[in-house]
mmCIF file of C-alpha atoms in Angstrom:
data_model
loop_
_atom_site.group_PDB
_atom_site.id
_atom_site.type_symbol
_atom_site.label_atom_id
_atom_site.label_comp_id
_atom_site.label_asym_id
_atom_site.label_seq_id
_atom_site.Cartn_x
_atom_site.Cartn_y
_atom_site.Cartn_z
ATOM 1 C CA GLU R 1 23.704 8.264 46.565
ATOM 2 C CA ARG R 2 20.722 6.596 47.564
ATOM 3 C CA ALA R 3 21.640 5.992 51.137
ATOM 4 C CA ARG R 4 22.311 9.653 51.287
ATOM 5 C CA ASP R 5 19.339 10.748 49.635
ATOM 6 C CA TYR R 6 17.089 8.682 52.069
ATOM 7 C CA LEU R 7 18.838 10.034 55.230
ATOM 8 C CA HIS R 8 18.017 13.635 53.729
ATOM 9 C CA LYS R 9 14.293 12.596 53.390
ATOM 10 C CA THR R 10 14.247 11.596 57.051
ATOM 11 C CA GLY R 11 14.895 15.181 57.839
ATOM 12 C CA ARG R 12 17.282 14.263 60.674
ATOM 13 C CA PHE R 13 20.555 14.529 58.705
ATOM 14 C CA ILE R 14 22.278 16.434 56.541
ATOM 15 C CA VAL R 15 25.234 14.311 54.971
ATOM 16 C CA ILE R 16 28.158 16.417 54.179
ATOM 17 C CA GLY R 17 30.523 13.514 52.904
ATOM 18 C CA GLY R 18 31.121 9.880 52.361
ATOM 19 C CA ILE R 19 34.272 7.856 53.319
ATOM 20 C CA VAL R 20 35.406 4.740 51.697
ATOM 21 C CA SER R 21 37.730 2.819 53.652
ATOM 22 C CA PRO R 22 39.381 -0.241 51.815
ATOM 23 C CA VAL R 23 40.462 -3.070 54.243
ATOM 24 C CA HIS R 24 44.331 -3.911 55.043
ATOM 25 C CA ASP R 25 45.699 -6.652 53.206
ATOM 26 C CA SER R 26 45.903 -8.901 55.910
ATOM 27 C CA TYR R 27 42.103 -9.029 56.331
ATOM 28 C CA GLY R 28 42.462 -12.946 54.811
ATOM 29 C CA LYS R 29 39.579 -12.873 52.471
ATOM 30 C CA THR R 30 40.239 -15.070 49.646
ATOM 31 C CA GLY R 31 40.685 -13.645 46.401
ATOM 32 C CA LEU R 32 41.564 -10.111 48.025
ATOM 33 C CA VAL R 33 43.853 -8.265 45.863
ATOM 34 C CA SER R 34 46.529 -5.805 46.989
ATOM 35 C CA SER R 35 45.267 -2.538 48.623
ATOM 36 C CA ARG R 36 47.543 -0.751 45.908
ATOM 37 C CA HIS R 37 44.974 -1.892 43.330
ATOM 38 C CA ARG R 38 42.010 -1.681 45.316
ATOM 39 C CA LEU R 39 42.754 2.196 46.555
ATOM 40 C CA THR R 40 43.245 2.926 42.748
ATOM 41 C CA MET R 41 39.943 1.390 41.830
ATOM 42 C CA CYS R 42 38.018 3.000 44.553
ATOM 43 C CA GLN R 43 39.504 6.221 43.681
ATOM 44 C CA LEU R 44 38.398 5.911 39.947
ATOM 45 C CA ALA R 45 35.097 5.059 41.095
ATOM 46 C CA VAL R 46 34.355 8.170 42.982
ATOM 47 C CA GLN R 47 36.570 10.497 40.982
ATOM 48 C CA SER R 48 33.332 12.180 39.503
ATOM 49 C CA SER R 49 31.950 12.609 42.955
ATOM 50 C CA ASP R 50 31.839 16.131 44.996
ATOM 51 C CA TRP R 51 31.229 14.275 48.253
ATOM 52 C CA ILE R 52 32.830 10.825 48.263
ATOM 53 C CA ARG R 53 36.516 10.281 49.070
ATOM 54 C CA VAL R 54 38.634 7.142 49.457
ATOM 55 C CA ASP R 55 40.804 7.337 52.694
ATOM 56 C CA PRO R 56 44.067 5.154 52.842
ATOM 57 C CA TRP R 57 44.437 5.134 56.669
ATOM 58 C CA GLU R 58 43.195 1.599 57.046
ATOM 59 C CA CYS R 59 45.507 0.027 54.440
ATOM 60 C CA TYR R 60 48.600 1.928 55.471
ATOM 61 C CA GLN R 61 48.335 0.372 58.978
ATOM 62 C CA ASP R 62 50.590 -2.343 60.161
ATOM 63 C CA THR R 63 48.058 -4.689 60.249
ATOM 64 C CA TRP R 64 44.212 -5.485 59.737
ATOM 65 C CA GLN R 65 42.004 -2.941 61.837
ATOM 66 C CA THR R 66 38.821 -3.757 63.201
ATOM 67 C CA THR R 67 35.592 -1.926 62.279
ATOM 68 C CA CYS R 68 35.315 -0.575 65.332
ATOM 69 C CA SER R 69 38.976 0.920 65.368
ATOM 70 C CA VAL R 70 38.458 2.368 61.834
ATOM 71 C CA LEU R 71 35.144 4.325 62.915
ATOM 72 C CA GLU R 72 36.888 5.583 66.204
ATOM 73 C CA HIS R 73 39.864 6.749 63.833
ATOM 74 C CA HIS R 74 37.715 8.732 61.681
ATOM 75 C CA ARG R 75 35.690 10.098 64.902
ATOM 76 C CA ASP R 76 38.908 11.336 66.571
ATOM 77 C CA LEU R 77 40.396 12.756 63.330
ATOM 78 C CA MET R 78 37.677 14.819 62.565
ATOM 79 C CA LYS R 79 37.237 15.869 66.159
ATOM 80 C CA ARG R 80 40.834 17.168 66.174
ATOM 81 C CA VAL R 81 40.751 18.746 62.595
ATOM 82 C CA THR R 82 37.594 20.719 63.126
ATOM 83 C CA GLY R 83 37.640 21.227 67.007
ATOM 84 C CA CYS R 84 33.976 19.707 67.189
ATOM 85 C CA ILE R 85 32.778 17.375 69.789
ATOM 86 C CA LEU R 86 31.175 14.500 67.795
ATOM 87 C CA SER R 87 27.917 13.376 69.282
ATOM 88 C CA ASN R 88 26.852 9.900 69.351
ATOM 89 C CA VAL R 89 23.472 8.405 68.707
ATOM 90 C CA ASN R 90 22.567 8.156 72.339
ATOM 91 C CA THR R 91 23.705 11.265 73.729
ATOM 92 C CA PRO R 92 23.566 14.256 71.835
ATOM 93 C CA SER R 93 25.868 17.208 72.642
ATOM 94 C CA ILE R 94 24.421 19.918 74.774
ATOM 95 C CA THR R 95 27.943 21.831 75.106
ATOM 96 C CA PRO R 96 29.602 24.007 72.802
ATOM 97 C CA VAL R 97 31.040 22.070 70.016
ATOM 98 C CA ILE R 98 32.873 24.148 67.640
ATOM 99 C CA GLY R 99 35.404 27.058 68.726
ATOM 100 C CA GLN R 100 36.461 25.377 72.014
ATOM 101 C CA PRO R 101 39.987 25.628 73.246
ATOM 102 C CA GLN R 102 41.410 22.047 72.626
ATOM 103 C CA ASN R 103 43.459 20.981 75.614
ATOM 104 C CA GLU R 104 45.023 17.780 73.267
ATOM 105 C CA SER R 105 48.595 18.260 72.087
ATOM 106 C CA SER R 106 48.824 19.094 68.430
ATOM 107 C CA GLN R 107 49.419 16.279 66.134
ATOM 108 C CA ASN R 108 50.021 15.638 62.650
ATOM 109 C CA PHE R 109 47.369 14.289 60.441
ATOM 110 C CA TYR R 110 48.435 13.237 56.793
ATOM 111 C CA GLN R 111 51.247 16.258 56.914
ATOM 112 C CA ASN R 112 48.759 18.747 57.768
ATOM 113 C CA ASN R 113 49.988 21.447 59.964
ATOM 114 C CA ASN R 114 47.267 24.214 60.173
ATOM 115 C CA ASN R 115 47.616 26.128 63.197
ATOM 116 C CA VAL R 116 44.293 27.785 64.520
ATOM 117 C CA SER R 117 43.829 30.346 67.375
ATOM 118 C CA SER R 118 42.527 28.954 70.884
ATOM 119 C CA LYS R 119 39.957 31.774 70.724
ATOM 120 C CA PRO R 120 38.416 31.888 67.312
ATOM 121 C CA THR R 121 36.113 34.408 66.033
ATOM 122 C CA ALA R 122 32.785 33.381 64.373
ATOM 123 C CA ALA R 123 34.302 34.123 60.881
ATOM 124 C CA LYS R 124 37.365 32.113 61.703
ATOM 125 C CA ILE R 125 34.868 29.205 62.869
ATOM 126 C CA LEU R 126 33.075 29.260 59.820
ATOM 127 C CA GLY R 127 36.485 29.469 57.717
ATOM 128 C CA LYS R 128 37.816 26.456 59.639
ATOM 129 C CA VAL R 129 34.782 24.197 59.775
ATOM 130 C CA GLY R 130 34.239 24.771 56.085
ATOM 131 C CA GLU R 131 37.802 24.155 54.992
ATOM 132 C CA SER R 132 38.237 21.160 57.354
ATOM 133 C CA LEU R 133 35.239 19.299 56.346
ATOM 134 C CA SER R 134 35.911 20.042 52.505
ATOM 135 C CA ARG R 135 39.457 18.433 52.974
ATOM 136 C CA ILE R 136 37.781 15.483 55.025
ATOM 137 C CA CYS R 137 34.686 14.674 53.172
ATOM 138 C CA CYS R 138 35.657 16.286 49.629
ATOM 139 C CA VAL R 139 32.767 19.022 49.680
ATOM 140 C CA ARG R 140 32.102 21.936 51.575
ATOM 141 C CA PRO R 141 29.159 21.402 53.621
ATOM 142 C CA PRO R 142 25.881 23.610 52.783
ATOM 143 C CA MET R 143 26.841 26.438 55.064
ATOM 144 C CA GLU R 144 23.822 28.618 54.058
ATOM 145 C CA ARG R 145 21.393 26.399 56.043
ATOM 146 C CA PHE R 146 23.263 27.441 59.082
ATOM 147 C CA THR R 147 23.527 30.926 60.772
ATOM 148 C CA PHE R 148 27.019 31.582 62.414
ATOM 149 C CA VAL R 149 26.760 34.413 64.670
ATOM 150 C CA ASP R 150 29.145 36.213 67.494
ATOM 151 C CA GLU R 151 28.561 34.354 70.583
ATOM 152 C CA ASN R 152 27.258 37.667 72.260
ATOM 153 C CA ALA R 153 24.678 38.509 69.674
ATOM 154 C CA ASN R 154 20.718 38.603 69.938
ATOM 155 C CA LEU R 155 20.443 35.160 68.610
ATOM 156 C CA GLY R 156 16.473 34.913 68.569
ATOM 157 C CA THR R 157 15.546 31.949 66.524
ATOM 158 C CA VAL R 158 18.814 31.217 64.810
ATOM 159 C CA MET R 159 21.320 28.302 65.194
ATOM 160 C CA ARG R 160 24.390 29.158 67.153
ATOM 161 C CA TYR R 161 27.431 27.550 65.939
ATOM 162 C CA GLU R 162 27.921 25.702 69.089
ATOM 163 C CA GLU R 163 24.917 23.558 68.364
ATOM 164 C CA ILE R 164 26.165 22.038 65.168
ATOM 165 C CA GLU R 165 27.074 18.410 65.468
ATOM 166 C CA LEU R 166 28.716 15.844 63.500
ATOM 167 C CA ARG R 167 28.087 12.114 63.667
ATOM 168 C CA ILE R 168 29.798 9.281 61.799
ATOM 169 C CA LEU R 169 27.448 6.242 60.760
ATOM 170 C CA LEU R 170 28.495 2.997 59.269
ATOM 171 C CA LEU R 171 27.104 2.328 56.026
ATOM 172 C CA CYS R 172 26.822 -1.538 55.145
ATOM 173 C CA GLY R 173 24.554 -4.078 53.141
ATOM 174 C CA SER R 174 22.154 -6.320 55.119
ATOM 175 C CA ASP R 175 24.643 -9.081 54.687
ATOM 176 C CA LEU R 176 27.120 -7.454 57.273
ATOM 177 C CA LEU R 177 24.177 -6.747 59.591
ATOM 178 C CA GLU R 178 23.473 -10.413 59.304
ATOM 179 C CA SER R 179 26.867 -11.594 60.369
ATOM 180 C CA PHE R 180 26.095 -9.717 63.744
ATOM 181 C CA CYS R 181 24.308 -12.654 64.383
ATOM 182 C CA ILE R 182 26.885 -15.012 63.968
ATOM 183 C CA PRO R 183 28.115 -16.308 67.552
ATOM 184 C CA GLY R 184 31.795 -15.477 67.975
ATOM 185 C CA LEU R 185 32.226 -13.596 64.803
ATOM 186 C CA TRP R 186 32.086 -10.196 66.188
ATOM 187 C CA ASN R 187 33.791 -8.835 69.559
ATOM 188 C CA GLU R 188 30.430 -7.975 71.609
ATOM 189 C CA ALA R 189 32.249 -4.878 72.815
ATOM 190 C CA ASP R 190 32.978 -3.741 69.456
ATOM 191 C CA MET R 191 29.306 -4.317 68.531
ATOM 192 C CA GLU R 192 28.057 -2.496 71.205
ATOM 193 C CA VAL R 193 30.397 0.740 70.258
ATOM 194 C CA ILE R 194 29.547 0.302 66.419
ATOM 195 C CA VAL R 195 25.879 0.310 66.974
ATOM 196 C CA GLY R 196 25.235 2.136 70.201
ATOM 197 C CA GLU R 197 27.711 4.904 69.904
ATOM 198 C CA PHE R 198 27.753 5.450 66.198
ATOM 199 C CA GLY R 199 24.874 3.783 64.494
ATOM 200 C CA ILE R 200 24.418 1.988 61.205
ATOM 201 C CA VAL R 201 22.997 2.845 57.868
ATOM 202 C CA VAL R 202 21.733 -0.503 56.180
ATOM 203 C CA VAL R 203 20.979 -1.126 52.561
ATOM 204 C CA PRO R 204 18.730 -4.256 51.914
ATOM 205 C CA ARG R 205 20.322 -6.953 49.759
ATOM 206 C CA ASP R 206 18.794 -9.906 47.883
ATOM 207 C CA GLY R 207 15.452 -9.700 49.781
ATOM 208 C CA ALA R 208 17.012 -9.794 53.124
ATOM 209 C CA ASP R 209 14.671 -8.536 55.745
ATOM 210 C CA PRO R 210 16.655 -6.224 58.105
ATOM 211 C CA GLU R 211 13.818 -6.328 60.649
ATOM 212 C CA ARG R 212 14.227 -10.234 60.829
ATOM 213 C CA ILE R 213 17.787 -9.998 61.297
ATOM 214 C CA MET R 214 17.774 -7.497 64.240
ATOM 215 C CA ASN R 215 15.519 -9.748 66.069
ATOM 216 C CA HIS R 216 18.174 -12.439 66.015
ATOM 217 C CA SER R 217 20.495 -10.408 68.102
ATOM 218 C CA SER R 218 20.359 -9.059 71.346
ATOM 219 C CA ILE R 219 22.596 -5.931 70.824
ATOM 220 C CA LEU R 220 20.621 -5.154 67.570
ATOM 221 C CA ARG R 221 17.464 -5.270 69.535
ATOM 222 C CA LYS R 222 18.969 -3.148 72.176
ATOM 223 C CA TYR R 223 19.990 -0.483 69.673
ATOM 224 C CA LYS R 224 17.411 -0.913 67.246
ATOM 225 C CA ASN R 225 16.537 3.062 66.943
ATOM 226 C CA ASN R 226 20.067 3.560 65.937
ATOM 227 C CA ILE R 227 19.845 1.421 62.818
ATOM 228 C CA LEU R 228 18.307 3.193 59.743
ATOM 229 C CA VAL R 229 17.191 0.893 57.056
ATOM 230 C CA VAL R 230 17.302 2.554 53.370
ATOM 231 C CA LYS R 231 14.101 2.266 51.683
ATOM 232 C CA ASP R 232 14.738 2.001 47.999
ATOM 233 C CA ASP R 233 11.654 3.249 45.628
ATOM 234 C CA SER R 234 13.548 3.306 42.416
ATOM 235 C CA ASN R 235 13.644 1.057 39.542
ATOM 236 C CA HIS R 236 17.140 0.014 39.956
ATOM 237 C CA PRO R 237 17.454 -1.672 43.345
ATOM 238 C CA MET R 238 20.457 -0.974 45.489
ATOM 239 C CA SER R 239 20.570 -4.765 46.024
ATOM 240 C CA VAL R 240 22.247 -4.960 42.694
ATOM 241 C CA VAL R 241 25.388 -3.314 44.116
ATOM 242 C CA SER R 242 27.645 -6.152 45.084
ATOM 243 C CA SER R 243 31.602 -6.532 44.920
ATOM 244 C CA THR R 244 30.928 -10.194 44.504
ATOM 245 C CA LYS R 245 28.619 -10.108 41.551
ATOM 246 C CA SER R 246 31.257 -7.529 40.273
ATOM 247 C CA ARG R 247 34.072 -10.246 40.418
ATOM 248 C CA LEU R 248 31.965 -13.132 39.136
ATOM 249 C CA ALA R 249 30.890 -11.063 36.070
ATOM 250 C CA LEU R 250 34.431 -10.504 35.295
ATOM 251 C CA GLN R 251 35.571 -13.836 35.652
ATOM 252 C CA HIS R 252 32.713 -14.950 32.891
ATOM 253 C CA GLY R 253 33.046 -12.337 30.722
ATOM 254 C CA ASP R 254 29.740 -11.247 31.565
ATOM 255 C CA GLY R 255 28.834 -7.860 29.931
ATOM 256 C CA HIS R 256 26.488 -7.013 32.596
ATOM 257 C CA VAL R 257 29.573 -5.979 34.613
ATOM 258 C CA VAL R 258 28.683 -2.398 33.345
ATOM 259 C CA ASP R 259 25.822 -2.696 35.634
ATOM 260 C CA TYR R 260 28.100 -2.964 38.573
ATOM 261 C CA LEU R 261 31.159 -0.835 37.765
ATOM 262 C CA CYS R 262 32.034 2.359 36.004
ATOM 263 C CA GLN R 263 34.187 2.123 32.645
ATOM 264 C CA PRO R 264 37.251 3.493 34.297
ATOM 265 C CA VAL R 265 37.232 0.953 37.040
ATOM 266 C CA ILE R 266 36.773 -2.016 34.190
ATOM 267 C CA ASP R 267 39.389 -0.459 32.169
ATOM 268 C CA TYR R 268 41.972 -0.475 35.085
ATOM 269 C CA ILE R 269 41.026 -4.020 35.792
ATOM 270 C CA LEU R 270 41.511 -5.291 32.296
ATOM 271 C CA LYS R 271 44.503 -3.386 32.057
ATOM 272 C CA SER R 272 45.992 -5.029 35.393
ATOM 273 C CA GLN R 273 44.563 -8.259 34.724
ATOM 274 C CA LEU R 274 42.634 -8.547 38.030
ATOM 275 C CA TYR R 275 39.819 -11.065 39.018
ATOM 276 C CA ILE R 276 40.271 -12.965 35.841
ATOM 277 C CA ASN R 277 41.049 -16.727 35.789
ATOM 278 C CA ALA R 278 43.075 -18.602 33.575
ATOM 279 C CA SER R 279 40.725 -19.623 31.056
ATOM 280 C CA GLY R 280 39.576 -15.950 30.915
#
């Protein structure tokens, strides 16, 4: 929520949805519980949100997927479902992005088979984009901020529907950003795509300085303008948000776990006996 608020304050973005994508079971991290549990916990954590959803695609694949491939999946899915061209951070689209006839063959996505005319009217486009993004991002975007008009109308100063652009950004903590600086850990081609084509929103953690981190990587320096660092001016710093701290608090019976997790998630963890050692 604080990351979204910060992006809104920049005046450059209107955040219409957030996607939580739990990693595949074969990721190999020590202590990683089954994706069945992780999906349920994530769903419980966002059940009261009207804009964040949990996506199971990554968990349902045959094997672990790279961060780059997950971002590309969601970009391609949104492009196909909405009929939009998604711009990347370096080359904003100047071509019509909504309502274009799509030459690609129809495919099923999560068993969804909505057929749309290849030449939609402005009214159909409004409904199509609103419904599609509601389904993808769990919230209807603030459509009143845009004026949808017939392509032959006198536009004046209003925004044409062709000019709306969608963008997917990777939200992460500064610890993930710092991992980009570890030689051999990330595929450099993937880093180029993640930072160069999508862009990153970074939440500082544990006093880490994202500016210092960026200076230690040639790719991060190259695409520095594509990295947005969330500045937190609240009394509850975002650095306390940590899955590692949550697991440790559970293992040690620390009551401060309520600072990290909502009660439905805590109840599920206790019921399923997750993250609790033998002595606990």
